[in-house]
């Protein structure tokens, strides 16, 4: 999967690598979430870095982590005021201090559904008590694989994802879903480490 993103990194950056390509409703949600975060935030699976920079501009101490070197290089060059590095979910366990927030914008979509609980548990373990999670993903009627433009991905019913997040030790405080014309259904939730 990482090699698939490497091969199409420039295409991905051109299509989605700017905050202006994001929905105004999403920026509003992210701003709301950022206001509730205390301490450092990691944007896991940060891609081109535009959301990490947006968080930084909102006053959050944010760091972006992504497994794709081409995307990390782009992020470092485009947003030099923000810290980026190459890594995966597993690197959350190596952080020097607990986090105030984990920003997971579509970073779980390529994981096998059976691996999602472990990824969520890793996120929870990286958070200080009360630390915040923002999770966005493809919404669907069932957990279902589909042919994403870069690599196969999965959609999740919002209620199923909420149950999975709760079982991982989070309290969910907000949920939303949206279906914009020309796009797959979107879902997002806000939660904190219980």
PDB file of N, CA, C and O in Angstrom, residues 19-33 51 54 103 105 134 174 176-181 183 186 188 190:
ATOM      1  N   UNK A  19      -5.315  22.740   1.460  1.00  0.00           N
ATOM      2  CA  UNK A  19      -6.456  22.868   2.372  1.00  0.00           C
ATOM      3  C   UNK A  19      -7.686  23.403   1.645  1.00  0.00           C
ATOM      4  O   UNK A  19      -8.821  23.118   2.039  1.00  0.00           O
ATOM      5  N   UNK A  20      -7.484  24.135   0.552  1.00  0.00           N
ATOM      6  CA  UNK A  20      -8.623  24.678  -0.190  1.00  0.00           C
ATOM      7  C   UNK A  20      -9.430  23.590  -0.893  1.00  0.00           C
ATOM      8  O   UNK A  20     -10.554  23.850  -1.333  1.00  0.00           O
ATOM      9  N   UNK A  21      -8.876  22.371  -1.014  1.00  0.00           N
ATOM     10  CA  UNK A  21      -9.623  21.268  -1.613  1.00  0.00           C
ATOM     11  C   UNK A  21     -10.534  20.581  -0.594  1.00  0.00           C
ATOM     12  O   UNK A  21     -11.315  19.713  -0.958  1.00  0.00           O
ATOM     13  N   UNK A  22     -10.443  20.970   0.665  1.00  0.00           N
ATOM     14  CA  UNK A  22     -11.246  20.337   1.715  1.00  0.00           C
ATOM     15  C   UNK A  22     -12.586  21.049   1.858  1.00  0.00           C
ATOM     16  O   UNK A  22     -12.729  22.222   1.497  1.00  0.00           O
ATOM     17  N   UNK A  23     -13.553  20.346   2.394  1.00  0.00           N
ATOM     18  CA  UNK A  23     -14.891  20.910   2.574  1.00  0.00           C
ATOM     19  C   UNK A  23     -14.910  21.909   3.728  1.00  0.00           C
ATOM     20  O   UNK A  23     -14.292  21.657   4.773  1.00  0.00           O
ATOM     21  N   UNK A  24     -15.617  23.021   3.564  1.00  0.00           N
ATOM     22  CA  UNK A  24     -15.707  23.996   4.663  1.00  0.00           C
ATOM     23  C   UNK A  24     -16.240  23.370   5.953  1.00  0.00           C
ATOM     24  O   UNK A  24     -15.798  23.724   7.047  1.00  0.00           O
ATOM     25  N   UNK A  25     -17.174  22.413   5.841  1.00  0.00           N
ATOM     26  CA  UNK A  25     -17.713  21.752   7.029  1.00  0.00           C
ATOM     27  C   UNK A  25     -16.632  20.977   7.764  1.00  0.00           C
ATOM     28  O   UNK A  25     -16.632  20.913   8.995  1.00  0.00           O
ATOM     29  N   UNK A  26     -15.707  20.396   6.997  1.00  0.00           N
ATOM     30  CA  UNK A  26     -14.615  19.648   7.622  1.00  0.00           C
ATOM     31  C   UNK A  26     -13.651  20.592   8.336  1.00  0.00           C
ATOM     32  O   UNK A  26     -13.196  20.296   9.447  1.00  0.00           O
ATOM     33  N   UNK A  27     -13.344  21.706   7.715  1.00  0.00           N
ATOM     34  CA  UNK A  27     -12.454  22.675   8.374  1.00  0.00           C
ATOM     35  C   UNK A  27     -13.080  23.191   9.667  1.00  0.00           C
ATOM     36  O   UNK A  27     -12.393  23.364  10.673  1.00  0.00           O
ATOM     37  N   UNK A  28     -14.386  23.398   9.648  1.00  0.00           N
ATOM     38  CA  UNK A  28     -15.085  23.857  10.858  1.00  0.00           C
ATOM     39  C   UNK A  28     -14.985  22.803  11.963  1.00  0.00           C
ATOM     40  O   UNK A  28     -14.723  23.128  13.126  1.00  0.00           O
ATOM     41  N   UNK A  29     -15.202  21.535  11.595  1.00  0.00           N
ATOM     42  CA  UNK A  29     -15.110  20.454  12.584  1.00  0.00           C
ATOM     43  C   UNK A  29     -13.698  20.355  13.156  1.00  0.00           C
ATOM     44  O   UNK A  29     -13.514  20.217  14.368  1.00  0.00           O
ATOM     45  N   UNK A  30     -12.697  20.425  12.290  1.00  0.00           N
ATOM     46  CA  UNK A  30     -11.304  20.314  12.739  1.00  0.00           C
ATOM     47  C   UNK A  30     -10.938  21.481  13.656  1.00  0.00           C
ATOM     48  O   UNK A  30     -10.279  21.289  14.678  1.00  0.00           O
ATOM     49  N   UNK A  31     -11.383  22.667  13.324  1.00  0.00           N
ATOM     50  CA  UNK A  31     -11.123  23.833  14.182  1.00  0.00           C
ATOM     51  C   UNK A  31     -11.767  23.638  15.554  1.00  0.00           C
ATOM     52  O   UNK A  31     -11.145  23.920  16.584  1.00  0.00           O
ATOM     53  N   UNK A  32     -13.000  23.151  15.554  1.00  0.00           N
ATOM     54  CA  UNK A  32     -13.705  22.888  16.822  1.00  0.00           C
ATOM     55  C   UNK A  32     -12.929  21.870  17.658  1.00  0.00           C
ATOM     56  O   UNK A  32     -12.752  22.044  18.867  1.00  0.00           O
ATOM     57  N   UNK A  33     -12.491  20.795  17.012  1.00  0.00           N
ATOM     58  CA  UNK A  33     -11.739  19.753  17.720  1.00  0.00           C
ATOM     59  C   UNK A  33     -10.420  20.303  18.274  1.00  0.00           C
ATOM     60  O   UNK A  33     -10.058  20.041  19.422  1.00  0.00           O
ATOM     61  N   UNK A  51      -3.429  19.269   6.369  1.00  0.00           N
ATOM     62  CA  UNK A  51      -4.191  19.302   7.616  1.00  0.00           C
ATOM     63  C   UNK A  51      -3.284  19.580   8.808  1.00  0.00           C
ATOM     64  O   UNK A  51      -3.675  20.285   9.749  1.00  0.00           O
ATOM     65  N   UNK A  54      -2.762  23.171   8.857  1.00  0.00           N
ATOM     66  CA  UNK A  54      -4.004  23.821   9.283  1.00  0.00           C
ATOM     67  C   UNK A  54      -4.127  23.792  10.809  1.00  0.00           C
ATOM     68  O   UNK A  54      -4.483  24.792  11.436  1.00  0.00           O
ATOM     69  N   UNK A 103      -5.014  13.060  15.375  1.00  0.00           N
ATOM     70  CA  UNK A 103      -5.827  13.447  14.233  1.00  0.00           C
ATOM     71  C   UNK A 103      -5.677  12.351  13.186  1.00  0.00           C
ATOM     72  O   UNK A 103      -4.599  12.144  12.651  1.00  0.00           O
ATOM     73  N   UNK A 105      -7.280  11.449   9.913  1.00  0.00           N
ATOM     74  CA  UNK A 105      -8.146  11.816   8.804  1.00  0.00           C
ATOM     75  C   UNK A 105      -7.956  10.803   7.670  1.00  0.00           C
ATOM     76  O   UNK A 105      -7.010  10.872   6.919  1.00  0.00           O
ATOM     77  N   UNK A 134      -9.776  12.660  16.665  1.00  0.00           N
ATOM     78  CA  UNK A 134     -10.667  12.983  15.557  1.00  0.00           C
ATOM     79  C   UNK A 134     -10.423  11.925  14.496  1.00  0.00           C
ATOM     80  O   UNK A 134      -9.291  11.749  14.028  1.00  0.00           O
ATOM     81  N   UNK A 174     -19.113  13.288  19.590  1.00  0.00           N
ATOM     82  CA  UNK A 174     -19.761  13.894  18.417  1.00  0.00           C
ATOM     83  C   UNK A 174     -19.610  12.952  17.242  1.00  0.00           C
ATOM     84  O   UNK A 174     -18.587  12.275  17.096  1.00  0.00           O
ATOM     85  N   UNK A 176     -20.811  12.672  12.859  1.00  0.00           N
ATOM     86  CA  UNK A 176     -21.491  13.287  11.728  1.00  0.00           C
ATOM     87  C   UNK A 176     -21.236  12.477  10.468  1.00  0.00           C
ATOM     88  O   UNK A 176     -20.261  11.737  10.370  1.00  0.00           O
ATOM     89  N   UNK A 177     -22.120  12.644   9.516  1.00  0.00           N
ATOM     90  CA  UNK A 177     -21.967  11.987   8.219  1.00  0.00           C
ATOM     91  C   UNK A 177     -22.487  12.940   7.142  1.00  0.00           C
ATOM     92  O   UNK A 177     -23.324  13.798   7.414  1.00  0.00           O
ATOM     93  N   UNK A 178     -21.971  12.745   5.938  1.00  0.00           N
ATOM     94  CA  UNK A 178     -22.318  13.643   4.837  1.00  0.00           C
ATOM     95  C   UNK A 178     -22.084  12.900   3.529  1.00  0.00           C
ATOM     96  O   UNK A 178     -21.167  12.086   3.438  1.00  0.00           O
ATOM     97  N   UNK A 179     -22.891  13.186   2.534  1.00  0.00           N
ATOM     98  CA  UNK A 179     -22.672  12.611   1.214  1.00  0.00           C
ATOM     99  C   UNK A 179     -22.683  13.744   0.199  1.00  0.00           C
ATOM    100  O   UNK A 179     -23.742  14.185  -0.251  1.00  0.00           O
ATOM    101  N   UNK A 180     -21.501  14.233  -0.145  1.00  0.00           N
ATOM    102  CA  UNK A 180     -21.371  15.297  -1.130  1.00  0.00           C
ATOM    103  C   UNK A 180     -21.462  14.708  -2.533  1.00  0.00           C
ATOM    104  O   UNK A 180     -20.959  13.604  -2.777  1.00  0.00           O
ATOM    105  N   UNK A 181     -22.091  15.415  -3.465  1.00  0.00           N
ATOM    106  CA  UNK A 181     -22.197  14.917  -4.840  1.00  0.00           C
ATOM    107  C   UNK A 181     -20.811  14.598  -5.426  1.00  0.00           C
ATOM    108  O   UNK A 181     -19.858  15.366  -5.262  1.00  0.00           O
ATOM    109  N   UNK A 183     -18.790  12.246  -4.516  1.00  0.00           N
ATOM    110  CA  UNK A 183     -17.860  11.679  -3.535  1.00  0.00           C
ATOM    111  C   UNK A 183     -18.529  10.521  -2.795  1.00  0.00           C
ATOM    112  O   UNK A 183     -19.747  10.458  -2.686  1.00  0.00           O
ATOM    113  N   UNK A 186     -19.103  10.301   3.611  1.00  0.00           N
ATOM    114  CA  UNK A 186     -18.071  10.672   4.586  1.00  0.00           C
ATOM    115  C   UNK A 186     -18.656  10.558   5.986  1.00  0.00           C
ATOM    116  O   UNK A 186     -19.830  10.861   6.217  1.00  0.00           O
ATOM    117  N   UNK A 188     -17.372  11.171  10.303  1.00  0.00           N
ATOM    118  CA  UNK A 188     -16.326  11.615  11.243  1.00  0.00           C
ATOM    119  C   UNK A 188     -16.883  11.532  12.655  1.00  0.00           C
ATOM    120  O   UNK A 188     -18.091  11.629  12.864  1.00  0.00           O
ATOM    121  N   UNK A 190     -15.718  12.564  16.948  1.00  0.00           N
ATOM    122  CA  UNK A 190     -14.817  13.129  17.949  1.00  0.00           C
ATOM    123  C   UNK A 190     -14.940  12.274  19.198  1.00  0.00           C
ATOM    124  O   UNK A 190     -16.040  11.846  19.571  1.00  0.00           O
TER     125      UNK A 190
END
